[in-house]
PDB file of C-alpha atoms in Angstrom:
ATOM      1  CA  UNK A   1       9.246  18.455  12.809  1.00  0.00           C
ATOM      2  CA  UNK A   2       5.847  18.849  11.646  1.00  0.00           C
ATOM      3  CA  UNK A   3       4.076  16.075  10.547  1.00  0.00           C
ATOM      4  CA  UNK A   4       1.225  15.943   7.952  1.00  0.00           C
ATOM      5  CA  UNK A   5      -0.416  13.066  10.327  1.00  0.00           C
ATOM      6  CA  UNK A   6      -0.180  10.550  13.125  1.00  0.00           C
ATOM      7  CA  UNK A   7      -0.318   6.719  12.978  1.00  0.00           C
ATOM      8  CA  UNK A   8      -1.144   4.888  16.040  1.00  0.00           C
ATOM      9  CA  UNK A   9      -0.396   1.319  16.420  1.00  0.00           C
ATOM     10  CA  UNK A  10      -1.430  -0.546  19.929  1.00  0.00           C
ATOM     11  CA  UNK A  11       0.620  -3.476  20.659  1.00  0.00           C
ATOM     12  CA  UNK A  12       3.363  -2.208  18.389  1.00  0.00           C
ATOM     13  CA  UNK A  13       6.757  -2.521  20.003  1.00  0.00           C
ATOM     14  CA  UNK A  14       6.941  -6.113  19.197  1.00  0.00           C
ATOM     15  CA  UNK A  15       6.158  -8.852  16.288  1.00  0.00           C
ATOM     16  CA  UNK A  16       3.198  -8.136  14.015  1.00  0.00           C
ATOM     17  CA  UNK A  17       2.812  -4.170  15.166  1.00  0.00           C
ATOM     18  CA  UNK A  18       6.348  -3.986  15.557  1.00  0.00           C
ATOM     19  CA  UNK A  19       6.798  -4.609  11.434  1.00  0.00           C
ATOM     20  CA  UNK A  20       3.645  -2.880  10.792  1.00  0.00           C
ATOM     21  CA  UNK A  21       4.994   0.371  12.127  1.00  0.00           C
ATOM     22  CA  UNK A  22       8.274  -0.356  10.456  1.00  0.00           C
ATOM     23  CA  UNK A  23       6.667  -0.331   7.081  1.00  0.00           C
ATOM     24  CA  UNK A  24       4.286   2.251   7.826  1.00  0.00           C
ATOM     25  CA  UNK A  25       7.283   4.707   9.120  1.00  0.00           C
ATOM     26  CA  UNK A  26       9.231   3.775   5.782  1.00  0.00           C
ATOM     27  CA  UNK A  27       6.687   4.497   3.730  1.00  0.00           C
ATOM     28  CA  UNK A  28       5.620   7.671   5.330  1.00  0.00           C
ATOM     29  CA  UNK A  29       8.120   9.990   6.798  1.00  0.00           C
ATOM     30  CA  UNK A  30       6.086  12.652   6.692  1.00  0.00           C
ATOM     31  CA  UNK A  31       3.724  10.737   9.093  1.00  0.00           C
ATOM     32  CA  UNK A  32       4.420  10.552  13.119  1.00  0.00           C
ATOM     33  CA  UNK A  33       4.496   6.764  13.758  1.00  0.00           C
ATOM     34  CA  UNK A  34       3.131   6.257  17.515  1.00  0.00           C
ATOM     35  CA  UNK A  35       3.617   3.038  18.953  1.00  0.00           C
ATOM     36  CA  UNK A  36       1.590   2.115  21.966  1.00  0.00           C
ATOM     37  CA  UNK A  37       2.256  -0.815  24.650  1.00  0.00           C
ATOM     38  CA  UNK A  38       2.514  -1.520  28.371  1.00  0.00           C
ATOM     39  CA  UNK A  39       6.228  -0.999  27.724  1.00  0.00           C
ATOM     40  CA  UNK A  40       8.853  -0.777  25.515  1.00  0.00           C
ATOM     41  CA  UNK A  41      11.629  -2.762  26.728  1.00  0.00           C
ATOM     42  CA  UNK A  42      12.836  -3.721  23.210  1.00  0.00           C
ATOM     43  CA  UNK A  43      13.739  -0.083  22.735  1.00  0.00           C
ATOM     44  CA  UNK A  44      11.286  -0.717  19.089  1.00  0.00           C
ATOM     45  CA  UNK A  45      10.792   3.111  18.617  1.00  0.00           C
ATOM     46  CA  UNK A  46      14.329   3.392  18.688  1.00  0.00           C
ATOM     47  CA  UNK A  47      15.141   0.580  16.940  1.00  0.00           C
ATOM     48  CA  UNK A  48      12.589   1.671  13.635  1.00  0.00           C
ATOM     49  CA  UNK A  49      14.254   5.069  13.708  1.00  0.00           C
ATOM     50  CA  UNK A  50      17.898   3.710  13.519  1.00  0.00           C
ATOM     51  CA  UNK A  51      16.921   1.072  11.076  1.00  0.00           C
ATOM     52  CA  UNK A  52      15.503   3.289   8.755  1.00  0.00           C
ATOM     53  CA  UNK A  53      17.615   7.055   9.402  1.00  0.00           C
ATOM     54  CA  UNK A  54      14.698   8.276  10.619  1.00  0.00           C
ATOM     55  CA  UNK A  55      13.299   9.808  13.533  1.00  0.00           C
ATOM     56  CA  UNK A  56       9.393   9.775  12.984  1.00  0.00           C
ATOM     57  CA  UNK A  57       8.402   6.953  15.321  1.00  0.00           C
ATOM     58  CA  UNK A  58       7.504   7.543  18.967  1.00  0.00           C
ATOM     59  CA  UNK A  59       6.653   5.576  21.874  1.00  0.00           C
ATOM     60  CA  UNK A  60       3.861   6.295  24.275  1.00  0.00           C
ATOM     61  CA  UNK A  61       2.964   3.758  27.047  1.00  0.00           C
ATOM     62  CA  UNK A  62      -0.634   2.218  27.095  1.00  0.00           C
ATOM     63  CA  UNK A  63      -1.913  -0.261  29.288  1.00  0.00           C
ATOM     64  CA  UNK A  64      -5.355  -1.697  27.839  1.00  0.00           C
ATOM     65  CA  UNK A  65      -6.466  -3.590  30.585  1.00  0.00           C
ATOM     66  CA  UNK A  66      -6.658   0.095  32.494  1.00  0.00           C
ATOM     67  CA  UNK A  67      -9.972   2.252  31.321  1.00  0.00           C
ATOM     68  CA  UNK A  68      -8.518   4.694  33.413  1.00  0.00           C
ATOM     69  CA  UNK A  69      -4.779   4.791  31.661  1.00  0.00           C
ATOM     70  CA  UNK A  70      -6.567   4.550  28.575  1.00  0.00           C
ATOM     71  CA  UNK A  71      -8.490   7.562  29.285  1.00  0.00           C
ATOM     72  CA  UNK A  72      -5.426   9.067  30.694  1.00  0.00           C
ATOM     73  CA  UNK A  73      -3.717   8.384  26.991  1.00  0.00           C
ATOM     74  CA  UNK A  74      -6.306  10.384  25.074  1.00  0.00           C
ATOM     75  CA  UNK A  75      -6.248  12.985  27.486  1.00  0.00           C
ATOM     76  CA  UNK A  76      -2.390  13.397  26.840  1.00  0.00           C
ATOM     77  CA  UNK A  77      -2.750  13.106  23.284  1.00  0.00           C
ATOM     78  CA  UNK A  78      -4.948  15.991  23.521  1.00  0.00           C
ATOM     79  CA  UNK A  79      -3.156  18.180  24.954  1.00  0.00           C
ATOM     80  CA  UNK A  80       0.129  17.745  22.926  1.00  0.00           C
ATOM     81  CA  UNK A  81      -1.731  18.735  19.843  1.00  0.00           C
ATOM     82  CA  UNK A  82      -0.955  16.307  17.746  1.00  0.00           C
ATOM     83  CA  UNK A  83      -1.246  16.224  14.392  1.00  0.00           C
ATOM     84  CA  UNK A  84      -4.602  14.354  12.554  1.00  0.00           C
ATOM     85  CA  UNK A  85      -4.899  10.595  13.008  1.00  0.00           C
ATOM     86  CA  UNK A  86      -4.611   8.983   9.617  1.00  0.00           C
ATOM     87  CA  UNK A  87      -4.814   5.227  10.852  1.00  0.00           C
ATOM     88  CA  UNK A  88      -5.858   3.860  13.906  1.00  0.00           C
ATOM     89  CA  UNK A  89      -4.570   0.071  14.262  1.00  0.00           C
ATOM     90  CA  UNK A  90      -6.540  -1.439  17.279  1.00  0.00           C
ATOM     91  CA  UNK A  91      -3.547  -4.422  16.892  1.00  0.00           C
ATOM     92  CA  UNK A  92      -2.771  -5.353  20.289  1.00  0.00           C
ATOM     93  CA  UNK A  93      -3.865  -8.698  21.890  1.00  0.00           C
ATOM     94  CA  UNK A  94      -3.607 -11.004  24.201  1.00  0.00           C
ATOM     95  CA  UNK A  95      -4.567 -14.470  25.266  1.00  0.00           C
ATOM     96  CA  UNK A  96      -5.074 -16.018  28.633  1.00  0.00           C
ATOM     97  CA  UNK A  97      -4.788 -19.899  28.515  1.00  0.00           C
ATOM     98  CA  UNK A  98      -5.905 -20.168  31.983  1.00  0.00           C
ATOM     99  CA  UNK A  99      -8.495 -19.846  34.472  1.00  0.00           C
ATOM    100  CA  UNK A 100     -10.504 -16.677  34.385  1.00  0.00           C
ATOM    101  CA  UNK A 101      -8.148 -13.643  34.611  1.00  0.00           C
ATOM    102  CA  UNK A 102      -9.610 -10.346  35.415  1.00  0.00           C
ATOM    103  CA  UNK A 103      -8.455  -6.655  35.126  1.00  0.00           C
ATOM    104  CA  UNK A 104      -8.611  -3.642  37.790  1.00  0.00           C
ATOM    105  CA  UNK A 105     -12.048  -3.193  36.243  1.00  0.00           C
ATOM    106  CA  UNK A 106     -13.157  -6.568  37.200  1.00  0.00           C
ATOM    107  CA  UNK A 107     -13.941  -7.426  33.399  1.00  0.00           C
ATOM    108  CA  UNK A 108     -12.515 -10.587  32.480  1.00  0.00           C
ATOM    109  CA  UNK A 109      -9.105  -9.813  30.738  1.00  0.00           C
ATOM    110  CA  UNK A 110      -9.066 -11.353  26.861  1.00  0.00           C
ATOM    111  CA  UNK A 111     -12.475  -9.468  26.174  1.00  0.00           C
ATOM    112  CA  UNK A 112     -11.194  -6.371  28.010  1.00  0.00           C
ATOM    113  CA  UNK A 113      -7.538  -5.889  26.382  1.00  0.00           C
ATOM    114  CA  UNK A 114      -8.387  -7.167  22.904  1.00  0.00           C
ATOM    115  CA  UNK A 115     -12.014  -5.470  22.824  1.00  0.00           C
ATOM    116  CA  UNK A 116     -13.133  -3.059  25.620  1.00  0.00           C
ATOM    117  CA  UNK A 117     -10.089  -1.176  25.929  1.00  0.00           C
ATOM    118  CA  UNK A 118      -9.824  -0.584  22.013  1.00  0.00           C
ATOM    119  CA  UNK A 119     -13.211   0.315  21.860  1.00  0.00           C
ATOM    120  CA  UNK A 120     -12.931   3.305  24.227  1.00  0.00           C
ATOM    121  CA  UNK A 121      -9.820   4.402  22.713  1.00  0.00           C
ATOM    122  CA  UNK A 122     -11.380   4.633  19.470  1.00  0.00           C
ATOM    123  CA  UNK A 123     -13.904   6.986  20.776  1.00  0.00           C
ATOM    124  CA  UNK A 124     -12.169   9.078  22.784  1.00  0.00           C
ATOM    125  CA  UNK A 125      -9.676   9.721  19.713  1.00  0.00           C
ATOM    126  CA  UNK A 126     -12.394   9.813  17.467  1.00  0.00           C
ATOM    127  CA  UNK A 127     -12.203  13.690  17.565  1.00  0.00           C
ATOM    128  CA  UNK A 128      -8.977  13.542  16.921  1.00  0.00           C
ATOM    129  CA  UNK A 129      -9.196  11.324  13.859  1.00  0.00           C
ATOM    130  CA  UNK A 130      -8.423  13.014  10.249  1.00  0.00           C
ATOM    131  CA  UNK A 131     -11.234  13.057   7.393  1.00  0.00           C
ATOM    132  CA  UNK A 132     -10.739   9.787   5.330  1.00  0.00           C
ATOM    133  CA  UNK A 133      -8.979   7.935   8.378  1.00  0.00           C
ATOM    134  CA  UNK A 134      -8.708   4.338   8.248  1.00  0.00           C
ATOM    135  CA  UNK A 135      -9.472   2.338  11.639  1.00  0.00           C
ATOM    136  CA  UNK A 136      -7.981  -1.290  11.533  1.00  0.00           C
ATOM    137  CA  UNK A 137      -8.986  -3.945  13.838  1.00  0.00           C
ATOM    138  CA  UNK A 138      -6.797  -7.167  14.401  1.00  0.00           C
ATOM    139  CA  UNK A 139      -9.097  -9.834  14.817  1.00  0.00           C
ATOM    140  CA  UNK A 140      -8.260 -13.665  14.066  1.00  0.00           C
ATOM    141  CA  UNK A 141      -9.316 -16.600  12.167  1.00  0.00           C
ATOM    142  CA  UNK A 142     -10.464 -18.375  15.303  1.00  0.00           C
ATOM    143  CA  UNK A 143     -13.444 -16.577  15.553  1.00  0.00           C
ATOM    144  CA  UNK A 144     -14.784 -18.588  12.588  1.00  0.00           C
ATOM    145  CA  UNK A 145     -15.108 -22.571  13.315  1.00  0.00           C
ATOM    146  CA  UNK A 146     -14.888 -23.341   9.260  1.00  0.00           C
ATOM    147  CA  UNK A 147     -11.285 -21.286   9.236  1.00  0.00           C
ATOM    148  CA  UNK A 148      -9.980 -23.295  12.559  1.00  0.00           C
ATOM    149  CA  UNK A 149     -11.140 -26.925  11.172  1.00  0.00           C
ATOM    150  CA  UNK A 150     -11.323 -28.437  14.692  1.00  0.00           C
ATOM    151  CA  UNK A 151      -8.390 -27.224  15.814  1.00  0.00           C
ATOM    152  CA  UNK A 152      -9.516 -24.498  18.112  1.00  0.00           C
ATOM    153  CA  UNK A 153     -12.302 -24.152  20.237  1.00  0.00           C
ATOM    154  CA  UNK A 154     -15.424 -22.629  18.938  1.00  0.00           C
ATOM    155  CA  UNK A 155     -16.722 -19.290  19.825  1.00  0.00           C
ATOM    156  CA  UNK A 156     -20.207 -19.220  21.865  1.00  0.00           C
ATOM    157  CA  UNK A 157     -21.160 -15.839  21.698  1.00  0.00           C
ATOM    158  CA  UNK A 158     -24.030 -15.815  24.539  1.00  0.00           C
ATOM    159  CA  UNK A 159     -23.731 -11.935  25.077  1.00  0.00           C
ATOM    160  CA  UNK A 160     -21.168  -9.016  25.675  1.00  0.00           C
ATOM    161  CA  UNK A 161     -22.104  -8.735  29.490  1.00  0.00           C
ATOM    162  CA  UNK A 162     -21.179 -12.810  29.252  1.00  0.00           C
ATOM    163  CA  UNK A 163     -17.952 -12.056  27.871  1.00  0.00           C
ATOM    164  CA  UNK A 164     -17.075  -9.118  30.581  1.00  0.00           C
ATOM    165  CA  UNK A 165     -18.410 -10.922  33.625  1.00  0.00           C
ATOM    166  CA  UNK A 166     -18.536 -15.224  32.766  1.00  0.00           C
ATOM    167  CA  UNK A 167     -20.503 -17.033  34.640  1.00  0.00           C
ATOM    168  CA  UNK A 168     -19.678 -20.115  32.732  1.00  0.00           C
ATOM    169  CA  UNK A 169     -16.386 -22.026  32.076  1.00  0.00           C
ATOM    170  CA  UNK A 170     -15.821 -24.481  28.982  1.00  0.00           C
ATOM    171  CA  UNK A 171     -13.172 -27.244  28.443  1.00  0.00           C
ATOM    172  CA  UNK A 172     -10.753 -24.833  27.239  1.00  0.00           C
ATOM    173  CA  UNK A 173     -11.515 -21.551  28.534  1.00  0.00           C
ATOM    174  CA  UNK A 174      -8.585 -19.895  27.944  1.00  0.00           C
ATOM    175  CA  UNK A 175      -8.630 -20.677  24.375  1.00  0.00           C
ATOM    176  CA  UNK A 176     -12.452 -20.135  23.758  1.00  0.00           C
ATOM    177  CA  UNK A 177     -12.206 -16.900  25.625  1.00  0.00           C
ATOM    178  CA  UNK A 178      -9.920 -15.876  22.995  1.00  0.00           C
ATOM    179  CA  UNK A 179     -11.909 -17.159  20.180  1.00  0.00           C
ATOM    180  CA  UNK A 180     -15.032 -15.066  21.057  1.00  0.00           C
ATOM    181  CA  UNK A 181     -12.986 -12.044  22.218  1.00  0.00           C
ATOM    182  CA  UNK A 182     -11.799 -12.108  18.244  1.00  0.00           C
ATOM    183  CA  UNK A 183     -15.458 -12.592  16.849  1.00  0.00           C
ATOM    184  CA  UNK A 184     -16.335  -9.851  19.244  1.00  0.00           C
ATOM    185  CA  UNK A 185     -13.675  -7.632  16.992  1.00  0.00           C
ATOM    186  CA  UNK A 186     -15.789  -8.360  13.946  1.00  0.00           C
ATOM    187  CA  UNK A 187     -19.153  -7.763  15.476  1.00  0.00           C
ATOM    188  CA  UNK A 188     -17.708  -4.430  16.560  1.00  0.00           C
ATOM    189  CA  UNK A 189     -16.093  -3.380  13.274  1.00  0.00           C
ATOM    190  CA  UNK A 190     -19.499  -4.011  11.633  1.00  0.00           C
ATOM    191  CA  UNK A 191     -21.598  -2.474  13.754  1.00  0.00           C
ATOM    192  CA  UNK A 192     -19.075   0.693  13.640  1.00  0.00           C
ATOM    193  CA  UNK A 193     -18.912   0.247  10.329  1.00  0.00           C
ATOM    194  CA  UNK A 194     -22.934   0.409   9.167  1.00  0.00           C
ATOM    195  CA  UNK A 195     -23.001   3.659  11.532  1.00  0.00           C
ATOM    196  CA  UNK A 196     -20.158   5.408  10.088  1.00  0.00           C
ATOM    197  CA  UNK A 197     -21.931   4.803   6.782  1.00  0.00           C
ATOM    198  CA  UNK A 198     -25.832   5.377   7.969  1.00  0.00           C
ATOM    199  CA  UNK A 199     -25.105   8.278   9.848  1.00  0.00           C
ATOM    200  CA  UNK A 200     -23.901  11.996   9.608  1.00  0.00           C
ATOM    201  CA  UNK A 201     -20.495  10.553  10.627  1.00  0.00           C
ATOM    202  CA  UNK A 202     -20.295   9.254   7.139  1.00  0.00           C
ATOM    203  CA  UNK A 203     -19.364  12.610   6.121  1.00  0.00           C
ATOM    204  CA  UNK A 204     -15.803  12.230   7.501  1.00  0.00           C
ATOM    205  CA  UNK A 205     -15.200   9.264   5.221  1.00  0.00           C
ATOM    206  CA  UNK A 206     -13.677   7.340   7.986  1.00  0.00           C
ATOM    207  CA  UNK A 207     -13.393   3.804   7.045  1.00  0.00           C
ATOM    208  CA  UNK A 208     -13.066   0.704   9.844  1.00  0.00           C
ATOM    209  CA  UNK A 209     -12.135  -2.959   8.296  1.00  0.00           C
ATOM    210  CA  UNK A 210     -10.839  -5.664  10.313  1.00  0.00           C
ATOM    211  CA  UNK A 211      -7.382  -7.877   9.626  1.00  0.00           C
ATOM    212  CA  UNK A 212      -6.939 -11.629  10.325  1.00  0.00           C
ATOM    213  CA  UNK A 213      -2.636 -11.679  10.273  1.00  0.00           C
ATOM    214  CA  UNK A 214      -3.115 -15.780  10.619  1.00  0.00           C
ATOM    215  CA  UNK A 215      -1.189 -17.816  12.528  1.00  0.00           C
ATOM    216  CA  UNK A 216       2.181 -16.564  13.508  1.00  0.00           C
ATOM    217  CA  UNK A 217       4.648 -18.884  15.405  1.00  0.00           C
ATOM    218  CA  UNK A 218       6.889 -17.294  17.406  1.00  0.00           C
ATOM    219  CA  UNK A 219       4.951 -13.999  18.343  1.00  0.00           C
ATOM    220  CA  UNK A 220       4.059 -12.928  21.700  1.00  0.00           C
ATOM    221  CA  UNK A 221       0.914 -14.224  21.658  1.00  0.00           C
ATOM    222  CA  UNK A 222       1.788 -17.380  23.873  1.00  0.00           C
ATOM    223  CA  UNK A 223       3.515 -15.327  26.692  1.00  0.00           C
ATOM    224  CA  UNK A 224       0.897 -16.261  29.005  1.00  0.00           C
ATOM    225  CA  UNK A 225       0.834 -20.043  28.391  1.00  0.00           C
ATOM    226  CA  UNK A 226       3.019 -22.777  30.675  1.00  0.00           C
ATOM    227  CA  UNK A 227       6.410 -22.481  30.027  1.00  0.00           C
ATOM    228  CA  UNK A 228       6.720 -25.909  27.759  1.00  0.00           C
ATOM    229  CA  UNK A 229       3.758 -24.654  25.454  1.00  0.00           C
ATOM    230  CA  UNK A 230       5.872 -21.046  25.588  1.00  0.00           C
ATOM    231  CA  UNK A 231       8.963 -22.614  23.995  1.00  0.00           C
ATOM    232  CA  UNK A 232       7.865 -24.541  21.541  1.00  0.00           C
ATOM    233  CA  UNK A 233       5.592 -21.782  20.172  1.00  0.00           C
ATOM    234  CA  UNK A 234       8.959 -19.773  20.644  1.00  0.00           C
ATOM    235  CA  UNK A 235      11.656 -21.773  19.637  1.00  0.00           C
ATOM    236  CA  UNK A 236      10.197 -25.012  17.610  1.00  0.00           C
ATOM    237  CA  UNK A 237       6.814 -23.910  15.548  1.00  0.00           C
ATOM    238  CA  UNK A 238       9.026 -20.718  13.802  1.00  0.00           C
ATOM    239  CA  UNK A 239      11.117 -23.260  11.667  1.00  0.00           C
ATOM    240  CA  UNK A 240       8.137 -25.365  10.687  1.00  0.00           C
ATOM    241  CA  UNK A 241       6.344 -22.858   8.844  1.00  0.00           C
ATOM    242  CA  UNK A 242       6.703 -24.041   5.526  1.00  0.00           C
ATOM    243  CA  UNK A 243       5.612 -27.267   6.557  1.00  0.00           C
ATOM    244  CA  UNK A 244       2.352 -25.542   8.363  1.00  0.00           C
ATOM    245  CA  UNK A 245       1.429 -23.958   5.233  1.00  0.00           C
ATOM    246  CA  UNK A 246       1.296 -27.252   3.355  1.00  0.00           C
ATOM    247  CA  UNK A 247      -0.457 -29.377   5.869  1.00  0.00           C
ATOM    248  CA  UNK A 248      -2.266 -27.585   8.113  1.00  0.00           C
ATOM    249  CA  UNK A 249      -3.248 -23.554   6.295  1.00  0.00           C
ATOM    250  CA  UNK A 250      -1.724 -21.463   3.895  1.00  0.00           C
ATOM    251  CA  UNK A 251      -2.399 -18.635   6.665  1.00  0.00           C
ATOM    252  CA  UNK A 252       0.573 -19.565   8.210  1.00  0.00           C
ATOM    253  CA  UNK A 253       3.142 -16.379   8.340  1.00  0.00           C
ATOM    254  CA  UNK A 254       6.045 -14.429   9.981  1.00  0.00           C
ATOM    255  CA  UNK A 255       5.002 -11.709  11.927  1.00  0.00           C
ATOM    256  CA  UNK A 256       7.039  -9.562   8.906  1.00  0.00           C
ATOM    257  CA  UNK A 257       4.542 -10.835   6.592  1.00  0.00           C
ATOM    258  CA  UNK A 258       1.633 -10.109   8.377  1.00  0.00           C
ATOM    259  CA  UNK A 259       3.039  -6.930   9.322  1.00  0.00           C
ATOM    260  CA  UNK A 260       3.328  -5.878   5.895  1.00  0.00           C
ATOM    261  CA  UNK A 261      -0.067  -6.831   4.999  1.00  0.00           C
ATOM    262  CA  UNK A 262      -1.235  -5.043   7.879  1.00  0.00           C
ATOM    263  CA  UNK A 263       0.416  -1.803   6.949  1.00  0.00           C
ATOM    264  CA  UNK A 264      -0.613  -2.192   3.687  1.00  0.00           C
ATOM    265  CA  UNK A 265      -4.330  -2.131   4.744  1.00  0.00           C
ATOM    266  CA  UNK A 266      -3.645   1.073   7.110  1.00  0.00           C
ATOM    267  CA  UNK A 267      -2.223   3.384   4.792  1.00  0.00           C
ATOM    268  CA  UNK A 268      -1.565   1.586   1.341  1.00  0.00           C
ATOM    269  CA  UNK A 269      -3.972   1.528  -1.885  1.00  0.00           C
ATOM    270  CA  UNK A 270      -4.718  -1.555  -1.199  1.00  0.00           C
ATOM    271  CA  UNK A 271      -6.821  -0.420   1.821  1.00  0.00           C
ATOM    272  CA  UNK A 272      -8.781   2.136   0.269  1.00  0.00           C
ATOM    273  CA  UNK A 273     -12.360   2.081   0.011  1.00  0.00           C
ATOM    274  CA  UNK A 274     -12.431  -1.361   2.160  1.00  0.00           C
ATOM    275  CA  UNK A 275     -14.466  -0.338   4.930  1.00  0.00           C
ATOM    276  CA  UNK A 276     -16.690  -3.040   6.653  1.00  0.00           C
ATOM    277  CA  UNK A 277     -14.622  -5.949   5.311  1.00  0.00           C
ATOM    278  CA  UNK A 278     -12.669  -8.270   6.952  1.00  0.00           C
ATOM    279  CA  UNK A 279      -8.925  -9.425   5.538  1.00  0.00           C
ATOM    280  CA  UNK A 280      -7.151 -12.412   5.534  1.00  0.00           C
ATOM    281  CA  UNK A 281      -3.618 -11.280   4.723  1.00  0.00           C
ATOM    282  CA  UNK A 282      -3.897  -9.263   2.044  1.00  0.00           C
ATOM    283  CA  UNK A 283      -7.212 -10.693   0.649  1.00  0.00           C
ATOM    284  CA  UNK A 284     -11.102  -9.738   1.727  1.00  0.00           C
ATOM    285  CA  UNK A 285     -12.920 -12.840   2.763  1.00  0.00           C
ATOM    286  CA  UNK A 286     -16.167 -13.621   4.221  1.00  0.00           C
ATOM    287  CA  UNK A 287     -16.480 -14.223   8.152  1.00  0.00           C
ATOM    288  CA  UNK A 288     -18.146 -16.508  10.054  1.00  0.00           C
ATOM    289  CA  UNK A 289     -22.312 -16.911   9.756  1.00  0.00           C
ATOM    290  CA  UNK A 290     -22.060 -15.938  13.273  1.00  0.00           C
ATOM    291  CA  UNK A 291     -20.426 -12.767  12.962  1.00  0.00           C
ATOM    292  CA  UNK A 292     -23.200 -11.453  10.559  1.00  0.00           C
ATOM    293  CA  UNK A 293     -25.909 -11.501  12.928  1.00  0.00           C
ATOM    294  CA  UNK A 294     -27.202  -8.112  13.368  1.00  0.00           C
ATOM    295  CA  UNK A 295     -28.498  -8.803  16.972  1.00  0.00           C
ATOM    296  CA  UNK A 296     -24.800  -9.881  18.322  1.00  0.00           C
ATOM    297  CA  UNK A 297     -23.219  -7.047  16.743  1.00  0.00           C
ATOM    298  CA  UNK A 298     -26.115  -4.613  18.252  1.00  0.00           C
ATOM    299  CA  UNK A 299     -25.831  -6.231  21.583  1.00  0.00           C
ATOM    300  CA  UNK A 300     -21.958  -6.053  21.627  1.00  0.00           C
ATOM    301  CA  UNK A 301     -22.433  -2.118  20.787  1.00  0.00           C
ATOM    302  CA  UNK A 302     -24.874  -1.417  23.091  1.00  0.00           C
ATOM    303  CA  UNK A 303     -23.494  -2.875  25.903  1.00  0.00           C
ATOM    304  CA  UNK A 304     -19.670  -1.742  25.505  1.00  0.00           C
ATOM    305  CA  UNK A 305     -21.334   2.137  24.599  1.00  0.00           C
ATOM    306  CA  UNK A 306     -23.265   1.583  27.903  1.00  0.00           C
ATOM    307  CA  UNK A 307     -20.387   0.416  30.004  1.00  0.00           C
ATOM    308  CA  UNK A 308     -17.746   2.730  28.695  1.00  0.00           C
ATOM    309  CA  UNK A 309     -19.994   6.227  28.935  1.00  0.00           C
ATOM    310  CA  UNK A 310     -19.283   7.922  32.176  1.00  0.00           C
ATOM    311  CA  UNK A 311     -22.235  10.250  31.534  1.00  0.00           C
ATOM    312  CA  UNK A 312     -25.240  10.645  29.602  1.00  0.00           C
ATOM    313  CA  UNK A 313     -23.213  13.509  27.673  1.00  0.00           C
ATOM    314  CA  UNK A 314     -20.583  11.177  26.861  1.00  0.00           C
ATOM    315  CA  UNK A 315     -22.858   8.323  25.858  1.00  0.00           C
ATOM    316  CA  UNK A 316     -24.429  10.422  23.608  1.00  0.00           C
ATOM    317  CA  UNK A 317     -21.258  11.360  22.206  1.00  0.00           C
ATOM    318  CA  UNK A 318     -20.004   7.836  21.421  1.00  0.00           C
ATOM    319  CA  UNK A 319     -23.375   6.491  20.032  1.00  0.00           C
ATOM    320  CA  UNK A 320     -23.265   9.552  17.251  1.00  0.00           C
ATOM    321  CA  UNK A 321     -19.389   9.021  17.035  1.00  0.00           C
ATOM    322  CA  UNK A 322     -18.637  12.601  17.338  1.00  0.00           C
TER     323      UNK A 322
END
């Protein structure tokens, strides 16, 4: 079948990403919907196709913890000559609550998966984005101390280099590193938006937004936690969502609810003309004061491009968004 366009969703095999993929495939049978994670043990693509009576969802493996794997993914995409990408959902994320963990590239794992791998994927797929494509970065309210009300360690952005190769440890290092990676998501969104609107790339109409799905008990985010915490997260807290909304925050949702919001932002009218904004569920809100600091945005952008580019030609291409 010939498709009019493509949608790529990282982390699309379970929970938030799965439901976003399901709703996008339902709304746009004319799109090729691609879900990409390290594995698809749940056979998510087949399940979506069977549920909808369609065949437009496929699975392509992607390991964001390996920059070589990300490059291979992009090379394979180009070689297949697939239809232009109308929406790129940089959604996959992990939290490592224990001691510092590092990827095969020597990067701190949380920052590597939640930011660095996604940034490389964007730059490599940039030539394949359709005119007026949307890029949606899944962040989190944990980036903003005002939103978490002291229930989560506050992010302390020193530099991108410190996030990539940490030299210090916090009282709750894993959770704090997660909050910092989510702040990096917002900083990078704003830095990319500024470049998209100020440079020749603005002619393409590409728009980038950040998205906070809210707290989603029962999802795979806690899969690296200890067994007791993981059991509570998976089996107890999902039953308490109504109570948590009342006592903790209205920004507590099921994965299906948040997946639907993400899908609407990616391909629905709700996301049209919303570049450079941060959405909490279906509505745009202000982000943390730190996220608006241009010096932090530029530090992250410069480090990311310098680290990822293999040579001067690629560095210029990444910087110019070509």
